[in-house]
Amino acid sequence: MTKKPRSGGAGQIRIIGGLWRGRKLPVPDSAGLRPTTDRVRETLFNWLAPDIQGARCLDCFAGSGALGLEALSRHAASATLLELERPVAQQLEKNLATLGAKTGRVVNTNTLQFLAQAGEPHDLVFIDPPFRKGLLEQTIEQLESGGWLADKALVYVESEVENGMPPVPVSWQLHREKIAGQVAFRLYVRHTSGKGENDAD
């Protein structure tokens, strides 16, 4: 069942912190579009607070842009938003322009095809794919193998509770985890030094 945003109603998202706090932005009506709720985003960005400033961000399935735009609002250095649906990508571009977000860019693309090319390291990656499409595992594999992740990168994964823990590389250490309804959200820290990948706090 597709969940709607907790606040603001269908058709818009609200930036909840930082430079553009309180700004509401339109979201096109698109099948499967499932913006991360305000409550989940607030928890996530509390987790990220020590690391978000100056981070190079990649939003793998941008959709409403709720995660990538929130990161920019909180002084991330840059954010690349990947989005397959053209009308949704066009609205993301308009929202970036509305905010004057010069360090954000939208790529209208198939995420798996985009990640198949050689990548540049990012400090923070959001993986919130459409549910029940089987995209999560391959996305994780391509991020790790394609050079998209900096050492000590933070990787956020949002997935269905019913699927359990996603398989991740041994270099990814589970840092934070929470369940909200039927959605599990987890934050991993990547360690390439081989240091205790399973000793999460």
Coordinates of C-alpha atoms in Angstrom, one line a residue:
M1 CA 0.0 0.0 0.0
T2 CA 1.4 3.4 -1.0
K3 CA 1.9 5.7 1.9
K4 CA 1.3 9.4 1.6
P5 CA 3.3 12.1 3.3
R6 CA 2.4 12.5 7.0
S7 CA 2.1 16.3 6.7
G8 CA 1.4 18.7 3.8
G9 CA -1.0 16.2 2.1
A10 CA -0.6 14.6 -1.3
G11 CA 1.0 16.7 -3.9
Q12 CA 3.6 18.5 -1.9
I13 CA 6.6 18.0 0.5
R14 CA 7.8 20.3 3.2
I15 CA 11.5 21.0 4.0
I16 CA 11.7 20.3 7.8
G17 CA 15.1 21.9 8.7
G18 CA 18.0 24.0 7.6
L19 CA 18.2 26.9 5.2
W20 CA 14.8 26.3 3.6
R21 CA 12.9 25.1 6.7
G22 CA 9.2 25.2 6.3
R23 CA 9.2 25.6 2.5
K24 CA 6.6 23.6 0.7
L25 CA 7.2 22.3 -2.8
P26 CA 4.9 20.6 -5.3
V27 CA 5.2 16.9 -6.1
P28 CA 3.6 15.5 -9.3
D29 CA 1.0 12.7 -9.1
S30 CA 3.0 9.6 -10.2
A31 CA 2.3 5.9 -9.6
G32 CA 4.4 4.5 -6.9
L33 CA 5.7 7.9 -5.7
R34 CA 6.1 7.5 -1.9
P35 CA 7.7 10.5 -0.2
T36 CA 9.6 9.7 3.0
T37 CA 7.4 11.0 5.8
D38 CA 8.4 14.0 7.9
R39 CA 8.7 11.9 10.9
V40 CA 11.2 9.5 9.3
R41 CA 13.1 12.3 7.7
E42 CA 13.4 14.1 11.0
T43 CA 14.9 11.0 12.6
L44 CA 17.2 10.3 9.7
F45 CA 18.6 13.9 9.6
N46 CA 19.1 13.8 13.4
W47 CA 21.3 10.8 12.8
L48 CA 23.1 12.6 10.0
A49 CA 23.6 15.9 11.8
P50 CA 27.3 15.5 12.6
D51 CA 28.1 14.6 9.0
I52 CA 25.7 16.3 6.6
Q53 CA 27.6 19.7 6.3
G54 CA 29.9 19.6 3.2
A55 CA 28.8 16.1 2.2
R56 CA 28.6 15.0 -1.5
C57 CA 25.2 13.4 -1.8
L58 CA 23.6 10.9 -4.2
D59 CA 19.9 10.3 -4.1
C60 CA 19.4 7.1 -6.1
F61 CA 15.6 7.2 -6.5
A62 CA 14.8 10.8 -5.9
G63 CA 11.1 10.8 -6.5
S64 CA 9.7 13.8 -4.6
G65 CA 13.2 14.9 -3.8
A66 CA 12.5 14.9 -0.1
L67 CA 15.8 13.4 0.9
G68 CA 18.1 15.2 -1.5
L69 CA 16.5 18.6 -1.0
E70 CA 16.6 18.2 2.8
A71 CA 20.3 17.4 2.5
L72 CA 21.0 20.6 0.5
S73 CA 18.9 22.6 3.0
R74 CA 21.2 21.4 5.7
H75 CA 24.3 22.5 3.9
A76 CA 25.4 19.4 2.0
A77 CA 28.1 20.4 -0.5
S78 CA 26.1 18.9 -3.4
A79 CA 23.3 16.5 -4.3
T80 CA 22.7 14.5 -7.5
L81 CA 19.1 13.4 -7.8
L82 CA 18.4 10.4 -10.1
E83 CA 14.9 10.0 -11.3
L84 CA 13.4 7.8 -14.1
E85 CA 10.1 9.5 -14.7
R86 CA 10.4 12.6 -16.9
P87 CA 7.6 14.6 -15.4
V88 CA 8.9 14.0 -11.9
A89 CA 12.5 14.9 -12.9
Q90 CA 11.2 18.1 -14.5
Q91 CA 9.4 19.1 -11.3
L92 CA 12.6 18.4 -9.3
E93 CA 14.5 20.8 -11.6
K94 CA 11.8 23.4 -11.0
N95 CA 12.0 22.9 -7.2
L96 CA 15.8 23.3 -7.3
A97 CA 15.3 26.5 -9.2
T98 CA 12.7 27.8 -6.8
L99 CA 15.0 27.2 -3.9
G100 CA 18.0 28.6 -5.8
A101 CA 19.9 25.4 -5.1
K102 CA 22.8 25.8 -7.4
T103 CA 24.7 22.7 -6.0
G104 CA 21.8 20.3 -6.8
R105 CA 21.4 18.6 -10.1
V106 CA 18.7 16.2 -11.5
V107 CA 19.5 13.4 -13.9
N108 CA 16.5 11.9 -15.7
T109 CA 17.8 8.3 -16.0
N110 CA 17.4 4.7 -15.1
T111 CA 19.3 4.4 -11.8
L112 CA 20.8 1.0 -12.5
Q113 CA 22.1 2.1 -15.9
F114 CA 23.5 5.3 -14.4
L115 CA 25.3 3.3 -11.7
A116 CA 26.8 0.9 -14.2
Q117 CA 29.2 3.6 -15.3
A118 CA 32.4 4.5 -13.4
G119 CA 31.4 6.6 -10.4
E120 CA 32.8 9.4 -8.3
P121 CA 32.9 8.9 -4.5
H122 CA 30.0 10.3 -2.5
D123 CA 29.9 10.8 1.3
L124 CA 26.2 10.2 1.7
V125 CA 23.9 8.0 -0.4
F126 CA 20.1 7.6 -0.2
I127 CA 18.6 4.4 -1.4
D128 CA 14.8 4.5 -1.3
P129 CA 13.6 2.6 -4.4
P130 CA 10.0 1.9 -5.4
F131 CA 8.8 -1.0 -3.3
R132 CA 8.4 -4.5 -4.7
K133 CA 10.4 -3.9 -7.8
G134 CA 13.5 -5.9 -6.9
L135 CA 15.8 -2.9 -7.3
L136 CA 17.5 -2.7 -3.9
E137 CA 20.1 -5.5 -4.1
Q138 CA 21.5 -4.6 -7.5
T139 CA 21.6 -0.9 -6.5
I140 CA 23.7 -1.8 -3.4
E141 CA 26.0 -4.0 -5.5
Q142 CA 26.6 -1.3 -8.1
L143 CA 27.2 1.4 -5.6
E144 CA 29.9 -0.7 -3.9
S145 CA 31.6 -2.0 -7.1
G146 CA 31.4 1.1 -9.2
G147 CA 33.4 3.5 -7.1
W148 CA 30.3 5.6 -6.0
L149 CA 31.1 5.4 -2.3
A150 CA 33.8 7.2 -0.3
D151 CA 35.5 5.5 2.5
K152 CA 33.4 6.0 5.6
A153 CA 30.4 6.9 3.4
L154 CA 27.0 6.9 5.0
V155 CA 24.3 4.9 3.2
Y156 CA 20.6 5.2 4.0
V157 CA 18.4 2.3 3.0
E158 CA 14.6 2.4 3.1
S159 CA 12.8 -0.9 2.4
E160 CA 9.8 -3.1 3.2
V161 CA 9.8 -4.6 6.6
E162 CA 8.5 -7.9 5.1
N163 CA 11.7 -8.4 3.2
G164 CA 13.9 -8.3 6.4
M165 CA 17.5 -7.1 6.4
P166 CA 18.9 -6.4 2.9
P167 CA 22.1 -8.1 2.0
V168 CA 24.9 -5.6 2.1
P169 CA 28.7 -5.7 1.5
V170 CA 30.8 -6.8 4.5
S171 CA 32.4 -3.3 4.6
W172 CA 29.0 -1.8 5.5
Q173 CA 28.4 -1.6 9.3
L174 CA 24.8 -1.0 10.5
H175 CA 24.8 2.2 12.4
R176 CA 21.2 3.0 13.1
E177 CA 17.9 1.1 12.5
K178 CA 14.2 1.9 13.0
I179 CA 10.8 0.6 11.9
A180 CA 7.9 2.9 11.0
G181 CA 4.8 0.9 10.1
Q182 CA 5.6 -1.3 7.2
V183 CA 8.8 0.5 6.4
A184 CA 12.3 -0.2 7.8
F185 CA 14.9 2.5 7.6
R186 CA 18.6 1.8 8.2
L187 CA 21.8 3.8 8.2
Y188 CA 25.1 2.1 7.3
V189 CA 28.6 3.3 7.6
R190 CA 31.1 2.0 5.1
H191 CA 34.5 0.9 6.4
T192 CA 37.0 -0.2 3.8
S193 CA 39.7 -0.9 6.3
G194 CA 38.1 -4.2 7.3
K195 CA 37.3 -3.0 10.8
G196 CA 34.5 -4.7 12.7
E197 CA 31.7 -4.5 10.2
N198 CA 29.3 -6.3 12.5
D199 CA 29.9 -4.5 15.8
A200 CA 27.2 -1.9 15.4
D201 CA 26.5 0.3 18.5

